[in-house]
Tab-separated table of C-alpha atoms in Angstrom:
chain	number	residue	atom	x	y	z
A	179	UNK	CA	-12.343	-19.992	2.834
A	180	UNK	CA	-11.149	-16.393	2.521
A	181	UNK	CA	-13.722	-14.313	4.367
A	182	UNK	CA	-11.948	-11.020	3.720
A	183	UNK	CA	-10.583	-10.386	0.249
A	184	UNK	CA	-8.409	-7.717	-1.231
A	185	UNK	CA	-8.462	-8.466	-4.914
A	186	UNK	CA	-5.738	-6.054	-5.938
A	187	UNK	CA	-2.315	-7.240	-4.825
A	188	UNK	CA	-0.766	-3.953	-5.890
A	189	UNK	CA	-1.657	-0.355	-6.687
A	190	UNK	CA	0.523	2.426	-8.053
A	191	UNK	CA	-0.455	6.119	-7.917
A	192	UNK	CA	1.204	9.472	-8.409
A	193	UNK	CA	2.020	11.703	-5.471
A	194	UNK	CA	-0.826	14.110	-4.740
A	195	UNK	CA	-3.476	11.928	-6.356
A	196	UNK	CA	-6.066	9.781	-4.628
A	197	UNK	CA	-5.340	6.172	-3.638
A	198	UNK	CA	-8.351	3.876	-3.356
A	199	UNK	CA	-7.875	0.469	-1.786
A	200	UNK	CA	-10.728	-1.992	-1.844
A	201	UNK	CA	-11.828	-4.843	0.367
A	202	UNK	CA	-14.724	-7.298	0.205
A	203	UNK	CA	-16.016	-9.607	2.897
A	204	UNK	CA	-18.390	-12.530	2.951
A	205	UNK	CA	-19.229	-13.017	6.627
A	206	UNK	CA	-22.291	-10.974	7.582
A	207	UNK	CA	-21.368	-11.406	11.278
A	208	UNK	CA	-18.473	-8.998	10.888
A	209	UNK	CA	-19.430	-5.712	12.503
A	210	UNK	CA	-16.186	-3.785	12.804
A	211	UNK	CA	-13.588	-3.158	10.149
A	212	UNK	CA	-10.044	-1.873	10.311
A	213	UNK	CA	-7.210	-0.925	8.035
A	214	UNK	CA	-3.618	-1.595	8.962
A	215	UNK	CA	-0.486	-0.404	7.217
A	216	UNK	CA	2.682	-2.474	7.150
A	217	UNK	CA	6.208	-1.457	6.251
A	218	UNK	CA	8.863	-4.115	5.591
A	219	UNK	CA	10.471	-5.533	8.746
A	220	UNK	CA	7.782	-3.944	10.929
A	221	UNK	CA	4.503	-5.174	12.344
A	222	UNK	CA	1.179	-3.836	11.050
A	223	UNK	CA	0.206	-0.395	12.341
A	224	UNK	CA	-3.423	0.516	12.951
A	225	UNK	CA	-4.637	3.197	10.560
A	226	UNK	CA	-8.381	3.688	10.760
A	227	UNK	CA	-11.518	1.752	11.614
A	228	UNK	CA	-15.259	1.820	11.050
A	229	UNK	CA	-18.186	0.316	12.849
A	230	UNK	CA	-20.948	-1.352	10.873
A	231	UNK	CA	-23.420	1.255	12.110
A	232	UNK	CA	-21.582	3.899	10.092
A	233	UNK	CA	-20.895	4.230	6.396
A	234	UNK	CA	-17.971	6.624	6.589
A	235	UNK	CA	-15.143	7.494	8.928
A	236	UNK	CA	-12.541	10.150	8.279
A	237	UNK	CA	-9.178	10.842	9.862
A	238	UNK	CA	-7.049	13.456	8.161
A	239	UNK	CA	-6.031	12.235	4.729
A	240	UNK	CA	-7.623	8.824	5.336
A	241	UNK	CA	-11.296	7.995	4.845
A	242	UNK	CA	-12.897	4.588	5.070
A	243	UNK	CA	-16.237	3.892	3.403
A	244	UNK	CA	-18.448	0.935	4.242
A	245	UNK	CA	-21.214	-0.437	2.039
A	246	UNK	CA	-22.883	-3.120	4.135
A	247	UNK	CA	-25.333	-4.244	1.507
A	248	UNK	CA	-22.470	-4.918	-0.903
A	249	UNK	CA	-20.189	-6.200	1.865
A	250	UNK	CA	-17.535	-3.846	0.583
A	251	UNK	CA	-15.266	-1.290	2.137
A	252	UNK	CA	-12.672	1.026	0.729
A	253	UNK	CA	-9.861	3.189	2.017
A	254	UNK	CA	-9.256	6.539	0.362
A	255	UNK	CA	-5.980	8.390	0.843
A	256	UNK	CA	-5.995	11.993	-0.343
A	257	UNK	CA	-3.518	13.361	-1.218
A	258	UNK	CA	-1.207	10.371	-1.499
A	259	UNK	CA	2.377	10.838	-0.355
A	260	UNK	CA	5.486	8.743	-1.071
A	261	UNK	CA	5.636	7.850	2.644
A	262	UNK	CA	2.283	6.107	2.237
A	263	UNK	CA	3.988	3.395	0.195
A	264	UNK	CA	3.393	0.218	2.199
A	265	UNK	CA	1.236	-2.895	2.307
A	266	UNK	CA	-2.309	-2.143	3.428
A	267	UNK	CA	-4.362	-4.814	5.137
A	268	UNK	CA	-8.091	-4.775	5.553
A	269	UNK	CA	-9.297	-6.620	8.678
A	270	UNK	CA	-12.631	-7.501	10.194
A	271	UNK	CA	-13.956	-8.293	13.638
A	272	UNK	CA	-17.052	-10.262	14.467
A	273	UNK	CA	-18.531	-11.668	17.607
A	274	UNK	CA	-15.391	-13.582	18.625
A	275	UNK	CA	-13.792	-10.735	20.513
A	276	UNK	CA	-10.410	-9.577	19.318
A	277	UNK	CA	-9.876	-12.197	16.603
A	278	UNK	CA	-8.976	-10.224	13.481
A	279	UNK	CA	-9.632	-11.731	10.057
A	280	UNK	CA	-7.294	-10.171	7.528
A	281	UNK	CA	-7.302	-9.769	3.786
A	282	UNK	CA	-4.242	-10.667	1.767
A	283	UNK	CA	-2.985	-7.108	1.586
A	284	UNK	CA	-2.444	-4.552	-1.192
A	285	UNK	CA	0.987	-3.119	-1.910
A	286	UNK	CA	0.563	0.620	-2.459
A	287	UNK	CA	3.331	2.478	-4.251
A	288	UNK	CA	3.148	6.266	-4.402
A	289	UNK	CA	5.489	7.655	-7.031
A	290	UNK	CA	7.022	11.117	-6.546
B	33	UNK	CA	5.773	3.817	26.398
B	34	UNK	CA	7.587	0.817	24.938
B	35	UNK	CA	5.846	-1.038	22.157
B	36	UNK	CA	5.282	-4.741	21.690
B	37	UNK	CA	8.574	-6.595	21.533
B	38	UNK	CA	9.226	-10.000	20.047
B	39	UNK	CA	12.265	-12.213	20.344
B	40	UNK	CA	14.087	-13.491	18.515
B	41	UNK	CA	13.643	-11.438	15.352
B	42	UNK	CA	15.001	-14.146	13.079
B	43	UNK	CA	15.287	-17.881	13.482
B	44	UNK	CA	16.440	-20.771	11.312
B	45	UNK	CA	15.415	-24.296	12.216
B	46	UNK	CA	15.311	-27.654	10.485
B	47	UNK	CA	12.353	-29.931	9.932
B	48	UNK	CA	11.341	-31.909	12.988
B	49	UNK	CA	12.763	-29.434	15.486
B	50	UNK	CA	10.684	-27.342	17.808
B	51	UNK	CA	10.779	-23.596	18.382
B	52	UNK	CA	9.636	-21.153	21.048
B	53	UNK	CA	8.882	-17.521	20.258
B	54	UNK	CA	8.403	-14.810	22.841
B	55	UNK	CA	6.208	-11.721	22.963
B	56	UNK	CA	6.209	-8.940	25.538
B	57	UNK	CA	3.080	-6.797	25.327
B	58	UNK	CA	2.765	-3.114	25.993
B	59	UNK	CA	2.772	-2.394	29.710
B	60	UNK	CA	-0.755	-2.691	31.074
B	61	UNK	CA	-1.988	-4.822	28.195
B	62	UNK	CA	-3.344	-8.183	29.251
B	63	UNK	CA	-4.491	-9.591	25.930
B	64	UNK	CA	-1.950	-11.101	23.547
B	65	UNK	CA	-2.854	-12.537	20.160
B	66	UNK	CA	-0.619	-14.419	17.742
B	67	UNK	CA	-0.808	-14.366	13.952
B	68	UNK	CA	1.041	-16.167	11.197
B	69	UNK	CA	1.831	-14.324	7.982
B	70	UNK	CA	2.738	-16.260	4.853
B	71	UNK	CA	2.818	-15.082	1.220
B	72	UNK	CA	0.066	-17.460	0.204
B	73	UNK	CA	-2.296	-17.212	3.183
B	74	UNK	CA	-1.811	-13.677	4.415
B	75	UNK	CA	-2.228	-12.984	8.130
B	76	UNK	CA	-3.984	-15.782	9.980
B	77	UNK	CA	-5.067	-15.848	13.597
B	78	UNK	CA	-3.402	-18.475	15.772
B	79	UNK	CA	-4.690	-17.857	19.292
B	80	UNK	CA	-5.355	-15.238	21.926
B	81	UNK	CA	-4.433	-15.245	25.599
B	82	UNK	CA	-5.886	-13.158	28.364
B	83	UNK	CA	-4.960	-13.432	32.028
B	84	UNK	CA	-2.962	-16.598	31.390
B	85	UNK	CA	-5.914	-18.343	29.705
B	86	UNK	CA	-6.367	-19.168	26.061
B	87	UNK	CA	-9.542	-17.386	25.131
B	88	UNK	CA	-9.701	-17.915	21.398
B	89	UNK	CA	-8.083	-20.295	18.943
B	90	UNK	CA	-7.681	-20.348	15.181
B	91	UNK	CA	-7.604	-23.286	12.796
B	92	UNK	CA	-4.080	-24.510	13.301
B	93	UNK	CA	-2.916	-28.028	14.199
B	94	UNK	CA	-2.046	-28.983	17.750
B	95	UNK	CA	1.648	-28.575	16.963
B	96	UNK	CA	1.045	-24.888	17.557
B	97	UNK	CA	0.596	-24.024	21.203
B	98	UNK	CA	1.066	-21.074	23.456
B	99	UNK	CA	0.943	-19.823	26.970
B	100	UNK	CA	0.839	-16.585	28.877
B	101	UNK	CA	2.571	-15.728	32.102
B	102	UNK	CA	1.349	-13.696	35.049
B	103	UNK	CA	3.195	-10.627	33.730
B	104	UNK	CA	1.228	-10.981	30.451
B	105	UNK	CA	4.288	-12.022	28.461
B	106	UNK	CA	3.402	-14.782	26.046
B	107	UNK	CA	5.218	-17.563	24.280
B	108	UNK	CA	4.195	-19.673	21.366
B	109	UNK	CA	5.672	-23.056	20.595
B	110	UNK	CA	5.712	-25.008	17.377
B	111	UNK	CA	6.721	-28.641	17.626
B	112	UNK	CA	7.823	-30.988	14.862
B	113	UNK	CA	8.488	-28.153	12.452
B	114	UNK	CA	7.476	-28.510	8.815
B	115	UNK	CA	8.727	-26.558	5.817
B	116	UNK	CA	5.317	-24.866	5.583
B	117	UNK	CA	5.777	-23.344	9.021
B	118	UNK	CA	8.236	-20.875	7.520
B	119	UNK	CA	6.506	-17.567	8.096
B	120	UNK	CA	6.495	-14.268	9.924
B	121	UNK	CA	4.938	-14.724	13.353
B	122	UNK	CA	3.352	-11.599	14.747
B	123	UNK	CA	1.948	-10.923	18.149
B	124	UNK	CA	-0.426	-8.136	19.048
B	125	UNK	CA	-1.491	-6.770	22.406
B	126	UNK	CA	-4.398	-4.769	23.732
B	127	UNK	CA	-5.684	-3.871	27.174
B	128	UNK	CA	-8.534	-6.326	27.447
B	129	UNK	CA	-8.887	-7.851	23.991
B	130	UNK	CA	-12.440	-6.686	23.532
B	131	UNK	CA	-13.727	-6.013	20.060
B	132	UNK	CA	-13.028	-2.536	18.689
B	133	UNK	CA	-10.040	-2.084	20.970
B	134	UNK	CA	-6.944	-1.240	18.954
B	135	UNK	CA	-4.436	-4.053	18.781
B	136	UNK	CA	-0.767	-3.077	18.617
B	137	UNK	CA	1.558	-5.378	16.726
B	138	UNK	CA	5.163	-6.247	17.367
B	139	UNK	CA	7.770	-6.388	14.582
B	140	UNK	CA	7.438	-10.157	14.270
B	141	UNK	CA	9.737	-13.158	14.331
B	142	UNK	CA	10.780	-14.452	10.933
B	143	UNK	CA	11.073	-18.239	11.086
B	144	UNK	CA	12.749	-20.201	8.326
B	145	UNK	CA	12.447	-23.977	8.373
B	146	UNK	CA	14.983	-25.860	6.247
């Protein structure tokens, strides 16, 4: 039972354009959401997070949007840079403390 | 400040053997969580330790176990290895393991079971 889903395994965008990565969840007990970025041979690196009491959180080029009614969140990267090329994981936290539930990941490729 | 370290980085074992992986958290972090990453299942939570006690456990068979030492270093053990245990094993640490606290991941241990 995949409670967090990233339906796009890959995404390719041009440098300077916007990258939009999507994530859906099914468990209404999730109340905190995070995005992690992962390069090959490295562990995931925390990128940005959002609490369920907000609908938007922004940090530099990265913005996360949360639509609770649709159980959907998205990560926007503007402008995209070649160094952003990595696998992006959406993750959710519920009432069970620090237990992260991850999506399957989306491979983002930013072409120069 | 040193990051989360994991040893070994790569490991090859055969079916039926057992393996022990080690994780050293960031200094001052007392919560250590373990995750398994496979191509088909993504990142899945194994268990979390805090102050030498298992505080949370995922849906993995009893062959997967762990422990945490007084210095917060953690080990996970997999007994009677199966081919499907081939995966990247990641550990993550945080100060107290409370929700919304950023977890920092190590580079992982890549286990191959032949």
